Amino acid sequence: MGAAMRRIQAGNALTAFGIGFTVPFLYIYVAQVRGLGSMAATSAFVAFALGALVALPFTGRVIDRRGPVPVVMGAAVTASVGALSLGLSTGIAPILLSALALGAGQAVMQPALATMIVWCSTPSTRTRAFALQFFMQNLGLGIGGLVGGQIVDESRPGSFTLLFGIEAVMFLVLAVVIATVRMPHVQNISEAMAKDAAPAGGGWKRLLGHKAMVQLCVLGFVLFFACYGQFESGLAAFGTEAAGISPSTLGFALAANTGAIVVAQFVVLKLVEKRRRSRVIALVGLIWTVAWLIAGFSGLGHGSAMMAAAAFITTYALFGIGEAMLSPTLAPLVADLAPEGSVGQYNSAFALVKQMALALGPLGVPLGAGIPMLYIGVFVLVSLGISVLALRLGGRLSPVQDNPSVVSRVVAQGPAVAGKTAVAVERAERVSA
């Protein structure tokens, strides 16, 4: 790992630590500490998501034209201002504006940092680089939440101001660290367009004409909606209403999810990095199908409360294993699908898909709380659908896009085989576009 990659990963981890300080306590802060009620707290979450949805459509072109470094720095400063003002705000209007800025800043950072990782890696090292990023993010979020929980006190608003202040500082640290990164020269989109004529057009038109990327975005939406979109909404409602899970058990379940990711990430990496990405994603769909079935068992009312709690915690742990399999798979695949000079656009589009899925995730709450077994049945089918969509996507990917290790194996066999394979791959990539 080079110096640039080390700094990117360190800045990413410190930012995750700062975010972990505040995310678990935002609802309590707005609703109870500031005394604005549940509707105001819900509105803050909506503003947070709205900031992301407004900013992301314009982020990709800026990254490709100006480079990811200034975008990360600008987003970090915006998020820092949003975090600090959120900690100082007492009324609904300033809280919503602060949440809007914080959401936009955090969302823009994601594709910009992903583009930096792509620029500082090769196809053979990219899988491990994104796995490390995901590991460091979850470790930072977990430690941040744990430490933040020891600081907050609902009777002392100043303790929450301190949390948001620490988060603001972490964003500024990220900006400073990223400012010291020396990026390799990579063509911007205007330089690349002169050499890359397929597919025609630029920006969103170009992306929407790329069938493999469109299929990946559809698959990504279903993945994020069925997992992250349900964690703190529909699945939590199902657990508390149907399975009788206590809030403390829900906390253990979330901790089990993070713990599974931290423990399993590099074990899983060795199992998936030499295999076809489409089949890895399909396997995640099957694992999550089992997770939803176990969650359904916890809500049937058979057995003790301890068995229900154990089943619910197991569900979250299985989701974590699936996430650990996706982290070295999805982001590198987005990068490998992107034409030269469009990595920022593709990363931003995929981040936008994720935000849309998260924003729609709470639609599962009425079903999870009111018709719990139907809720489980729906997401069992959705998880099986993930496997089907992944296998269909695999049919549109070139051999190298689906499994980058093909390149290293072919090179080892000699230049004649490598040349024949390169021609075949080039033909397959033209078809996939």
JSON list of C-alpha atoms in Angstrom, two decimals, residues 30 51 65 82 92 121 152 164 191 193 255 261 287 371 421:
[
{"chain": "A", "resi": 30, "resn": "VAL", "atom": "CA", "xyz": [-33.55, 16.55, 18.28]},
{"chain": "A", "resi": 51, "resn": "GLY", "atom": "CA", "xyz": [-29.13, 16.96, 1.07]},
{"chain": "A", "resi": 65, "resn": "ARG", "atom": "CA", "xyz": [-13.38, 17.50, -14.39]},
{"chain": "A", "resi": 82, "resn": "GLY", "atom": "CA", "xyz": [-23.20, 21.29, 9.22]},
{"chain": "A", "resi": 92, "resn": "ILE", "atom": "CA", "xyz": [-36.29, 23.43, 14.01]},
{"chain": "A", "resi": 121, "resn": "SER", "atom": "CA", "xyz": [-4.98, 1.28, -7.05]},
{"chain": "A", "resi": 152, "resn": "VAL", "atom": "CA", "xyz": [-23.76, 11.73, 26.08]},
{"chain": "A", "resi": 164, "resn": "PHE", "atom": "CA", "xyz": [-21.08, 17.22, 17.15]},
{"chain": "A", "resi": 191, "resn": "GLU", "atom": "CA", "xyz": [-9.21, 14.50, -22.28]},
{"chain": "A", "resi": 193, "resn": "MET", "atom": "CA", "xyz": [-13.64, 11.76, -24.53]},
{"chain": "A", "resi": 255, "resn": "ALA", "atom": "CA", "xyz": [-23.30, -4.55, 17.44]},
{"chain": "A", "resi": 261, "resn": "ILE", "atom": "CA", "xyz": [-18.05, -7.35, 9.47]},
{"chain": "A", "resi": 287, "resn": "ILE", "atom": "CA", "xyz": [-27.33, -15.74, 2.73]},
{"chain": "A", "resi": 371, "resn": "ILE", "atom": "CA", "xyz": [-48.32, -7.46, 8.95]},
{"chain": "A", "resi": 421, "resn": "THR", "atom": "CA", "xyz": [-7.57, -13.36, -24.20]}
]
